[in-house]
Coordinates of C-alpha atoms and ligand atoms in Angstrom, one line a residue:
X1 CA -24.5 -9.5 26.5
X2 CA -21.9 -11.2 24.4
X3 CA -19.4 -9.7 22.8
X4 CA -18.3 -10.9 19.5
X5 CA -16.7 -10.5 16.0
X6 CA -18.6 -10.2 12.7
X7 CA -16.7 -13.6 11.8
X8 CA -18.4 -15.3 14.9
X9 CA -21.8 -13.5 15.0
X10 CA -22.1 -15.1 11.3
X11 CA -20.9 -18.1 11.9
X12 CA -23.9 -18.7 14.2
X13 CA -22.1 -21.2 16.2
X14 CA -22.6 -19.2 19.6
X15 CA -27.0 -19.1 18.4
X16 CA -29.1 -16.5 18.3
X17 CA -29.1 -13.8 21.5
X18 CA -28.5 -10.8 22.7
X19 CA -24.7 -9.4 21.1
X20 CA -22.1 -6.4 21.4
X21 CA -19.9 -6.2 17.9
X22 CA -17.9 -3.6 16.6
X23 CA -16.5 -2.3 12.9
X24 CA -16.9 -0.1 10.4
X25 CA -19.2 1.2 8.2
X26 CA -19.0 0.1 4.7
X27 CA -22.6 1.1 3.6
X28 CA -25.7 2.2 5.0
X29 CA -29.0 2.3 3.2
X30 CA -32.1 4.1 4.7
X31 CA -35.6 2.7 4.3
X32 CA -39.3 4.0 5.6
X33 CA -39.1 3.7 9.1
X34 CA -35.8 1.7 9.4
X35 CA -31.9 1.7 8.0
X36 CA -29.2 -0.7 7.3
X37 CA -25.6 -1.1 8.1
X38 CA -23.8 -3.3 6.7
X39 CA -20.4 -3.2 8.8
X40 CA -17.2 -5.1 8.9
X41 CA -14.5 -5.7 11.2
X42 CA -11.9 -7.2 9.7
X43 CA -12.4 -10.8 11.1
X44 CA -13.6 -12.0 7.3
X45 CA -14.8 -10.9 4.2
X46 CA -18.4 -10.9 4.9
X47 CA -20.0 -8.0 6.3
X48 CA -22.4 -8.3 9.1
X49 CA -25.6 -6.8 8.3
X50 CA -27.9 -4.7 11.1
X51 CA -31.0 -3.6 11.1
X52 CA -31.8 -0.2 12.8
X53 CA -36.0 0.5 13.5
X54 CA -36.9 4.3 14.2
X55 CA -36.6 4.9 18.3
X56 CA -33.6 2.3 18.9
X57 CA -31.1 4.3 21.3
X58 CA -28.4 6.3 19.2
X59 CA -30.8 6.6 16.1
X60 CA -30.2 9.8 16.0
X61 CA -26.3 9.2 14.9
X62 CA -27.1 7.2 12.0
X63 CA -26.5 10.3 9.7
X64 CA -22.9 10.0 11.0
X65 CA -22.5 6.2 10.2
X66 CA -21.4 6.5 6.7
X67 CA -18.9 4.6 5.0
X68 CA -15.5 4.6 7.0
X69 CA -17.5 5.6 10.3
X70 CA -16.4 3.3 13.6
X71 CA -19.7 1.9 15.2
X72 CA -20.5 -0.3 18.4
X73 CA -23.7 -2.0 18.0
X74 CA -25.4 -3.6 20.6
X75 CA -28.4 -6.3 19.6
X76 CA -29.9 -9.1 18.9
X77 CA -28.2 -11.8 16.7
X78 CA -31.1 -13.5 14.8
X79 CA -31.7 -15.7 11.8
X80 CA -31.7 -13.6 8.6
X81 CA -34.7 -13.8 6.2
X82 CA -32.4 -12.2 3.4
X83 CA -30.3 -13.7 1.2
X84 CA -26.6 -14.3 1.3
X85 CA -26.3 -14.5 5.1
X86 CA -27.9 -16.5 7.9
X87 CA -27.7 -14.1 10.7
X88 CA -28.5 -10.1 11.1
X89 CA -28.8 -8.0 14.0
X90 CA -31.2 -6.4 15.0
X91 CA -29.9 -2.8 16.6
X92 CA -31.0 -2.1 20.2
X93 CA -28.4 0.8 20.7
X94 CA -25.8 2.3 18.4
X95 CA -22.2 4.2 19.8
X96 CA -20.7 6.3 17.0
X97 CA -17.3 5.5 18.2
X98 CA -14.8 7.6 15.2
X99 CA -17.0 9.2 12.4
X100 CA -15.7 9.6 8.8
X101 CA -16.2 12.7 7.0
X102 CA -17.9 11.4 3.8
X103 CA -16.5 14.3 1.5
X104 CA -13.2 13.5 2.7
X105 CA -12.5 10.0 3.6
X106 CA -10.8 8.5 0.5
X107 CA -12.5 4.9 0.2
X108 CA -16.0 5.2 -0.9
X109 CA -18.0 2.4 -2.2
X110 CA -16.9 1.9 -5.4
X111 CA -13.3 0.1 -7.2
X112 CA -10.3 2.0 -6.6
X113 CA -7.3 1.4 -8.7
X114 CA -4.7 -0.6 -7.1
X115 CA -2.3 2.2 -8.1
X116 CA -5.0 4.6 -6.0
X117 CA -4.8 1.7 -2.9
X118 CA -1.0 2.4 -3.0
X119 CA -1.1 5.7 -2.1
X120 CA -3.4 4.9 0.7
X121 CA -1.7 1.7 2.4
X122 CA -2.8 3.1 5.4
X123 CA -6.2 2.6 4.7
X124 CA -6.7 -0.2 1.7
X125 CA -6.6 -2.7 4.5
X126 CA -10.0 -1.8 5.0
X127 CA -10.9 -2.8 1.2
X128 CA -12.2 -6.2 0.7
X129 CA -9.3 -7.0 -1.8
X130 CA -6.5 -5.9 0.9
X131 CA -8.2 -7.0 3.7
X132 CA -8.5 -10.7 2.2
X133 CA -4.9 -10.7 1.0
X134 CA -3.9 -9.9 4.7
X135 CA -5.5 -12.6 6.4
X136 CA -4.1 -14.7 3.5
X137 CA -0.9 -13.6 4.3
X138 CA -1.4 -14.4 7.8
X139 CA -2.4 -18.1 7.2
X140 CA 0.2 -18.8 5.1
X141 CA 2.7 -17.5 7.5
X142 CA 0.9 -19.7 10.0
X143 CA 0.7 -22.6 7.7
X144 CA 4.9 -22.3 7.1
X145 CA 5.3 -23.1 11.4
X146 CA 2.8 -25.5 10.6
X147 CA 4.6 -27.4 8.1
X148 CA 8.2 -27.3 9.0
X149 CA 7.1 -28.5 12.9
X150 CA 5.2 -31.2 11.5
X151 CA 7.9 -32.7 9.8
X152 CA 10.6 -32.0 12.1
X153 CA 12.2 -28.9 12.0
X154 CA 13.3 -26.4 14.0
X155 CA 12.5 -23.0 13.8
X156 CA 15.9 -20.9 14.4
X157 CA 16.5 -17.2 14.2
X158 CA 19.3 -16.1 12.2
X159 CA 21.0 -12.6 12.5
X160 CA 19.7 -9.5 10.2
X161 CA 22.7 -7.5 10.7
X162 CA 25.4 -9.1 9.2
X163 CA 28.9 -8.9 7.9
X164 CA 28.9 -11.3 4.9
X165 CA 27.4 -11.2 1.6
X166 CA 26.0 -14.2 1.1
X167 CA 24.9 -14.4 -2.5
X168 CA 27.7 -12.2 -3.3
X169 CA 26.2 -9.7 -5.8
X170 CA 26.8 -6.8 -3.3
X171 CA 23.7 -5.4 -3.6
X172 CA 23.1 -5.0 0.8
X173 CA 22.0 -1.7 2.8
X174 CA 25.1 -0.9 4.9
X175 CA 24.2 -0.7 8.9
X176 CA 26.0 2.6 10.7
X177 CA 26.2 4.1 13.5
X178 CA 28.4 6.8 12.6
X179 CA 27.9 10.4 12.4
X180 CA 28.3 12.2 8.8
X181 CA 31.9 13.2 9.9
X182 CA 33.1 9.8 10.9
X183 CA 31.4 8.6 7.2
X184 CA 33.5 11.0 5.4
X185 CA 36.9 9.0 7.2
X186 CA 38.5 6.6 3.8
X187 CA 37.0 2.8 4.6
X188 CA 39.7 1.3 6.5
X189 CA 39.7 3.9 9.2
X190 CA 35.4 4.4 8.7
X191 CA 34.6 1.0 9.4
X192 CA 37.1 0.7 12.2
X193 CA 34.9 3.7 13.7
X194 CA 31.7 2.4 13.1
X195 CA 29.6 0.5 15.9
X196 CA 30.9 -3.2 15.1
X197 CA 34.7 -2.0 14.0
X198 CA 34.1 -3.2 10.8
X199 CA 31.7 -2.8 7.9
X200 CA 28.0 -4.4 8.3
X201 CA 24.5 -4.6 6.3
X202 CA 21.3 -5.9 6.2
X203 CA 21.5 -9.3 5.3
X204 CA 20.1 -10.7 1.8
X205 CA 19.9 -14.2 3.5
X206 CA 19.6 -16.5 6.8
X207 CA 21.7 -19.2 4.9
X208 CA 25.3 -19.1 5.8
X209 CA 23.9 -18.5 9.4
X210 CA 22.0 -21.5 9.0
X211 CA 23.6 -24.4 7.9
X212 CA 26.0 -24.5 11.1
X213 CA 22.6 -24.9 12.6
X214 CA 21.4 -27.4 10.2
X215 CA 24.9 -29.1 10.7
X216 CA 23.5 -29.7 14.6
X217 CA 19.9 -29.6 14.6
X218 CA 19.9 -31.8 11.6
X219 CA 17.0 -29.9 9.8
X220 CA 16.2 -26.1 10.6
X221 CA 14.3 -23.7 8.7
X222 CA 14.3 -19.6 8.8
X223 CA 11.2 -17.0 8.3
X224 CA 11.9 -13.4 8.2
X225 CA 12.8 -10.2 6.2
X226 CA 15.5 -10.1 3.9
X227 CA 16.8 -6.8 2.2
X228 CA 18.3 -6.1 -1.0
X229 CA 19.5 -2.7 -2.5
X230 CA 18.9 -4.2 -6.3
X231 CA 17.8 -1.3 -8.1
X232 CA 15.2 -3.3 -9.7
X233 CA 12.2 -1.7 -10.0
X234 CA 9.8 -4.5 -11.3
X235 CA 6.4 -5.6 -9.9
X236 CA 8.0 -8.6 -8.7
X237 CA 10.6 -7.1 -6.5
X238 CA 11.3 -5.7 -3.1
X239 CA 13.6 -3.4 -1.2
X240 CA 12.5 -5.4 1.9
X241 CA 10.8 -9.2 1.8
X242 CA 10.2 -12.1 3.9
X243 CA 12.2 -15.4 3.3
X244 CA 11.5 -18.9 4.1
X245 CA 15.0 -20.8 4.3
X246 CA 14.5 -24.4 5.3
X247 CA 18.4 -26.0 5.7
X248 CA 18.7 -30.0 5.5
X249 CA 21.6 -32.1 6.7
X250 CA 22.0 -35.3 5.1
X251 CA 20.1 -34.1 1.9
X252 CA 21.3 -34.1 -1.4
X253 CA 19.8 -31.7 -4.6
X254 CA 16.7 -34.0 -5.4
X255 CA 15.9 -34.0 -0.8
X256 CA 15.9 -30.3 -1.6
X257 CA 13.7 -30.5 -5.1
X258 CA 11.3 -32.6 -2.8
X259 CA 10.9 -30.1 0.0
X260 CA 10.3 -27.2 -2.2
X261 CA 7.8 -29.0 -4.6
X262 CA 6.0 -30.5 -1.3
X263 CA 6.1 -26.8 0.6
X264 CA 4.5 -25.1 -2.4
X265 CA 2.1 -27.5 -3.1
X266 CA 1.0 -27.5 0.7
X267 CA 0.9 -23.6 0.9
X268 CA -1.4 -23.9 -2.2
X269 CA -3.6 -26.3 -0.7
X270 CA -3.9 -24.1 2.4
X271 CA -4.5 -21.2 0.7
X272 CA -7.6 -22.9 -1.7
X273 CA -9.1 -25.2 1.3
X274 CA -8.5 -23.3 4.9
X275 CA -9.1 -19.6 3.2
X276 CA -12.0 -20.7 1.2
X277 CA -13.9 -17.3 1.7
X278 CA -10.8 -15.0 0.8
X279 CA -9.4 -17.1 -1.9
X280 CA -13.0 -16.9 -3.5
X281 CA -12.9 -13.2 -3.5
X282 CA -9.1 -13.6 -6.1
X283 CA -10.9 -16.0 -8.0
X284 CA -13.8 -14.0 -8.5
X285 CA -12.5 -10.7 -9.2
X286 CA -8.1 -11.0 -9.5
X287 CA -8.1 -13.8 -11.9
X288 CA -10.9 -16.4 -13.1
X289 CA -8.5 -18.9 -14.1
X290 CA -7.2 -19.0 -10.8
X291 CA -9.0 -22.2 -9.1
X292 CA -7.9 -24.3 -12.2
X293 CA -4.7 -23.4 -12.3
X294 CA -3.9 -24.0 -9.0
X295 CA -6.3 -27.4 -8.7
X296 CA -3.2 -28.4 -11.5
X297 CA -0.5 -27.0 -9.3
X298 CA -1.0 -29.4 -6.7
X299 CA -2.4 -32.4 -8.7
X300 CA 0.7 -32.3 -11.2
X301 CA 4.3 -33.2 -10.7
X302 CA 6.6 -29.8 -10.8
X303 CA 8.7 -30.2 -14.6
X304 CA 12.3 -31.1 -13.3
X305 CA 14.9 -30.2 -15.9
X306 CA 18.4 -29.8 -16.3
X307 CA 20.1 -26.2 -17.5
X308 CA 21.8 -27.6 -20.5
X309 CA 18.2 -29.2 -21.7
X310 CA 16.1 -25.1 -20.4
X311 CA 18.7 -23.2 -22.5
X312 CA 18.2 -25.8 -25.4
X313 CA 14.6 -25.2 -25.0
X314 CA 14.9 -21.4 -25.3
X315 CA 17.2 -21.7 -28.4
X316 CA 14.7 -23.3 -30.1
X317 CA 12.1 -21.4 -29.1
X318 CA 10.2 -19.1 -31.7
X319 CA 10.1 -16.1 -29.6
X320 CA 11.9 -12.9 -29.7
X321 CA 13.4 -12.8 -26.2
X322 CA 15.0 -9.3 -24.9
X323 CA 18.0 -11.2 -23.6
X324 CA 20.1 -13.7 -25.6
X325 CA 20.2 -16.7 -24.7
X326 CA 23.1 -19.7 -24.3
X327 CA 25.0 -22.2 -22.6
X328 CA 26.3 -20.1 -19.7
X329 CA 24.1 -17.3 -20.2
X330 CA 22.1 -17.0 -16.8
X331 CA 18.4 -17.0 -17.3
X332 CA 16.4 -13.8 -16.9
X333 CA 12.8 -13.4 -15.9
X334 CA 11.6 -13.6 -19.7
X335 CA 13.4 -16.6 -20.1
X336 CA 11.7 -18.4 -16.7
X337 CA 8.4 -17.6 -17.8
X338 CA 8.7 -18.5 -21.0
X339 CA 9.2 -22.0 -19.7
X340 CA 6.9 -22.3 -17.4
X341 CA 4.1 -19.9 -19.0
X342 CA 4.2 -20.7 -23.0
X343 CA 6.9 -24.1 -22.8
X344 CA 5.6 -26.8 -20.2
X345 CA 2.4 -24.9 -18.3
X346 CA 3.1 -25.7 -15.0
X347 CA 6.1 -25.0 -12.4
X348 CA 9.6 -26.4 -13.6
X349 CA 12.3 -26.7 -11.8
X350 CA 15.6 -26.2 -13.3
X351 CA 18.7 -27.8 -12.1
X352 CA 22.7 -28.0 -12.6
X353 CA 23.1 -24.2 -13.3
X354 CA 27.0 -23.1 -14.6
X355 CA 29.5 -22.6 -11.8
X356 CA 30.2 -19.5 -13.4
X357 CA 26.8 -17.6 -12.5
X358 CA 26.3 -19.1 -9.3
X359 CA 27.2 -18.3 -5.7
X360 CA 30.4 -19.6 -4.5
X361 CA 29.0 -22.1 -1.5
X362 CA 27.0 -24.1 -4.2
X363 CA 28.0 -27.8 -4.8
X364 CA 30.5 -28.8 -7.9
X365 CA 28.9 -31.4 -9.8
X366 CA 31.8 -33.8 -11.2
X367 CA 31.2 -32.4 -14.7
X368 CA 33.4 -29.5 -13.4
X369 CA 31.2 -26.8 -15.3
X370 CA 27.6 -26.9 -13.2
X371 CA 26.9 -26.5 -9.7
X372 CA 23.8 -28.5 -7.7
X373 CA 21.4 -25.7 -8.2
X374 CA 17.5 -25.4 -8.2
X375 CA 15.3 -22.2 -9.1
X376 CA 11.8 -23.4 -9.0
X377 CA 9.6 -21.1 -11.8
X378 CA 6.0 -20.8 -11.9
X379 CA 3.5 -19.6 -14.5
X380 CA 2.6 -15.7 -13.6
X381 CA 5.4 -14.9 -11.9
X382 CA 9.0 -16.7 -12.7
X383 CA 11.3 -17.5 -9.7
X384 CA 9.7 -18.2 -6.6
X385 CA 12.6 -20.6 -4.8
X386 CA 16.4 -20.5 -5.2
X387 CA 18.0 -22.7 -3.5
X388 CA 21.2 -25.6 -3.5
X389 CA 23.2 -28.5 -2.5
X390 CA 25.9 -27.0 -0.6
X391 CA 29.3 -27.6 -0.8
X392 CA 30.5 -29.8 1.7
X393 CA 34.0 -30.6 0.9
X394 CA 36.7 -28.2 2.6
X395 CA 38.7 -28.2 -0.3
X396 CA 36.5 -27.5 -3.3
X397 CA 35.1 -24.7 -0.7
X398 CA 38.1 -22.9 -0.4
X399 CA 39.4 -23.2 -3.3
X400 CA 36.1 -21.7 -5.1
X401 CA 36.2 -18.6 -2.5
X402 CA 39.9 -18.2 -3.7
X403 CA 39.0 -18.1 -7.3
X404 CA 36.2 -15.8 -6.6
X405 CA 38.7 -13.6 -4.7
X406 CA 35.9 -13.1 -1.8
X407 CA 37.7 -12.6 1.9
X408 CA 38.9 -16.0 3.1
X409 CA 38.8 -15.4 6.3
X410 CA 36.2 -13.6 7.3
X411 CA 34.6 -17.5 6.3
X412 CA 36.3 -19.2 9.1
X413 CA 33.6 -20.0 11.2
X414 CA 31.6 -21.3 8.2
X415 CA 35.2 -23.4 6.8
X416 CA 35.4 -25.0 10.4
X417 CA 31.8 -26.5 9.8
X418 CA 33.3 -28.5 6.6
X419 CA 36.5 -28.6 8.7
X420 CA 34.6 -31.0 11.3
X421 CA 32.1 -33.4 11.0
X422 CA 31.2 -31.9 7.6
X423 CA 28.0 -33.3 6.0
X424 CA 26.2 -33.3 2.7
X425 CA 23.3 -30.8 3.0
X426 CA 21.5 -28.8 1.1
X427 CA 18.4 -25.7 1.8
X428 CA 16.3 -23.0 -0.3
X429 CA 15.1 -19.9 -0.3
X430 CA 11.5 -19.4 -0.7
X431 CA 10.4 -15.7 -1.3
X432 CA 6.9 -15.4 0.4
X433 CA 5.6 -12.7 -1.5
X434 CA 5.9 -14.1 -4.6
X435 CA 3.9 -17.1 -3.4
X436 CA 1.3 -14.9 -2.1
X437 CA 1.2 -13.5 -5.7
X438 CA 0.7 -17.1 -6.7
X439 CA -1.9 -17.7 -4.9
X440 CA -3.9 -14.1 -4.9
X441 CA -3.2 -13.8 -8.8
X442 CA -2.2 -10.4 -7.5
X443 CA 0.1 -9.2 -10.3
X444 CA 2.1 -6.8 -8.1
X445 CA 4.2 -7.6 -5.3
X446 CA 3.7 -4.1 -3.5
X447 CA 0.0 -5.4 -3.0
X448 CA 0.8 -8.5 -0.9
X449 CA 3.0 -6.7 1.3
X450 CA 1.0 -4.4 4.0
X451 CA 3.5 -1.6 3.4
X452 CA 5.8 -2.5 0.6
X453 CA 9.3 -0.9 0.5
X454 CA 10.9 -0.5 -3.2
X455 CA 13.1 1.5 -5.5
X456 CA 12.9 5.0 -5.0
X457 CA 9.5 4.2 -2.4
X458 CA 9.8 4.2 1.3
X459 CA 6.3 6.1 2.3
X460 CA 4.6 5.2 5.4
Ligands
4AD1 O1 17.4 -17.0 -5.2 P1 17.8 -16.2 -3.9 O2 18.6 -15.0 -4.1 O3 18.4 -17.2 -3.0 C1 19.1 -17.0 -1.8 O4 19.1 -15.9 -1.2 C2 19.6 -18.2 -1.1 N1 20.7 -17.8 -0.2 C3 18.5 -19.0 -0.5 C4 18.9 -20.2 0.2 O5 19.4 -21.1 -0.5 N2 18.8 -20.4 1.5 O6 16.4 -15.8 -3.2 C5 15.5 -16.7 -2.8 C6 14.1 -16.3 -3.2 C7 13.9 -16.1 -4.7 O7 13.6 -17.3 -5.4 C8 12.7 -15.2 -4.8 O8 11.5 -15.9 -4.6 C9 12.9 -14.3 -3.5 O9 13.8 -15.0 -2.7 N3 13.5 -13.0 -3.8 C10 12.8 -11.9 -3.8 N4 11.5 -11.6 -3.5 C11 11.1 -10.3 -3.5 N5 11.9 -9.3 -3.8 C12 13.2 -9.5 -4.1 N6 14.0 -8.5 -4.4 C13 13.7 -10.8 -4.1 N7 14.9 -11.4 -4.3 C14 14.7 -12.7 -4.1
MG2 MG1 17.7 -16.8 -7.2

């Protein structure tokens, strides 16, 4: 006897025989003289349905394989005369192997709310919503290694506990190891105390980290969490999420303009073509419009436009924003989707942001007022890449950290890469969650994340 996965058993590929599966229970219906189970084990979205005559071994449990209820089911796989599915099984012997209490187990067969789901992320994976936005989640994490090795780059693993700020805005989860005493010491002699002898945090960013490693491996890329104390408690941020940081040397702006439109567009693709099943289920029941807008995603070129020509945009706009708007005014969320959503319909890129609201490593354009920025916005959701030229020349570099009175030396190691053999190069940061929003049309980012951590929520 074979044993299998709901996935294979329908597929067929292995023909009909004699087959050992295990799942859950998602319905059962009883008939004269027979009873169905439809169960599911997580290896897609179809269930795998079998048929159980009166007298088959274990019978006698079927009262106990409700909805929720863990089941072994030993058969035969055969061709289904139904509709919907080309192979059943038919039950020789069923194994109760966890049963559900129907009057208590939370997911009956009906909609839940995703606020509901929340509450439960221990168990909404088990939903056909969650349970297709995980294995999403997994191919596109897949299909990241899959595109950075196929063009060339490496893979490298940057530190999470660090002792910089890399975007500057200060808004990092300190790292301790000291008791509540020791925390009580004034800074100076605190951090001296603590486990590293000096202050350290979560980092917000692989970046500084790598581009000494994109300054040797010529093109490098980072995936992992990232963590940010911003107290923003929106549907489109998190406490904890997972960055892609890909880190080019020898690339100016439009290299890293390029990369990001080409990465999206790929992910996209990946997302409609190898996670057909799944991404049918968003289309179907998330958001209709979600096939066509993302068939124009990937057919049309990203909008790429300068600040200066965004903010003129906005001013002219008919449309009562929140937050003004101006040269040198950064742009907030409302602003972003008015451009992409109402303005252009489609993802813009926008380009050569002030100095002034910009982190310090960012390239000076010769204009002396912008910096080589990118933040690439998308209908549905705003920013989903940040990213920059860096800067390059030792002494635009220091001088900028000077003016921004950030701690000059505590950047040595990253002023000796522009100290020796500096190089033009230039890298993003992709925020994976919001791309799985993208491509889910799941409005919320706390349901693409397994267990989402956010203002004022750490729970499981
Ligand atoms: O624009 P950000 O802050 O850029 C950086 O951190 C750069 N150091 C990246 C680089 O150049 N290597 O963040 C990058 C992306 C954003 O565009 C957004 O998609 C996502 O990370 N992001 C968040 N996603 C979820 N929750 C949050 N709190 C996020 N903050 C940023
Ligand atoms: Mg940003």
């Amino acid at each position: 006897m074979r044993r299998t996965t709901v996935k294979a058993a329908l597929a067929g590929g292995e023909g009909p025989g004699a087959i050992r599966v295990m799942g859950w229970v998602r319905t059962r219906r009883d008939a004269k003289g027979f009873s169905f189970l439809e169960i599911n084990d997580g290896s897609c979205l179809t269930n795998l349905q079998v048929v159980v005559d009166e007298g088959v071994e274990g019978h006698d449990l079927l009262p106990e394989l409700g909805t929720g209820a863990s089941v072994a089911v030993s058969g035969e796989l055969v061709s289904s005369p139904g509709k919907g599915q080309r192979f059943e099984v038919h039950a020789k012997k069923l194994e109760l192997l966890g049963p559900a209490d129907p009057e208590s187990y939370p997911l009956q067969k009906k909609r839940h709310s995703d606020e509901f789901l929340r509450s439960i992320a221990h168990l909404r994976p088990r939903t056909n919503k969650y349970g297709a936005m995980l294995r999403m989640r997994a191919a596109l994490g897949q299909a990241v290694h899959a595109y950075f090795a196929a063009r060339g780059f490496a893979w490298v693993h940057t530190p999470i506990i660090t002792g910089s700020d890399c975007e500057g805005a200060g808004e990092m989860f300190r790292v301790t190891g000291l008791t509540d005493a020791e925390a009580a010491l004034p800074p100076k002699e605190r951090a001296e105390k603590d486990f590293f002898g000096k202050d350290a945090y979560l980092t917000v960013s692989g970046q500084l980290t790598a581009e000494p490693l994109a300054l040797a491996l010529g093109k490098v890329y980072t995936f992992g969490p990232t963590f940010r104390a911003e107290h923003s408690d929106t549907s489109r941020h998190a406490a904890e999420f997972w960055m892609v940081e890909p880190e080019m040397a020898f690339a100016d702006l439009e290299d890293n303009m390029d990369l990001a439109e080409s990465l999206l567009k790929s992910l996209v693709r990946t997302a409609m073509n190898d996670c057909a099943e799944d991404f049918g289920l968003f289309a179907k029941y998330v958001d209709p419009t979600l096939p066509e807008t993302l068939a124009a995603f990937v057919a049309e070129p990203f909008v790429r436009l300068p600040y200066k020509e965004a903010v003129n945009i906005l001013c002219a706009a008919k449309k009562d924003f929140a937050y003004p708007v101006g040269p040198g005014l950064d742009l907030q969320s409302e602003h972003e989707r008015y451009l992409a959503e109402e303005h252009f319909r489609r993802p813009v890129i926008v380009y050569d942001y002030p100095r002034a609201i910009k982190a310090f490593y960012m390239r000076q354009n010769d204009d002396g007022e912008t910096v080589g920025a990118m933040d690439v916005l998308v209908p549905g959701i705003g920013e989903v890449v940040g990213g920059s030229a860096r800067e390059e020349r030792l002494d635009l570099l220091e001088a900028r950290i000077r003016e921004l009175r950030l701690p000059l030396a505590a950047y040595w190691w990253y002023l000796e890469t522009r100290r020796f053999g500096t190089a033009p190069h230039a890298g993003f940061g992709l925020g994976f969650e919001r791309v799985l929003m993208l491509v889910t049309g799941i409005g919320n980012i706390r349901d693409v994340m397994p267990f989402a951590r956010t203002w004022r929520h750490l729970e499981f």
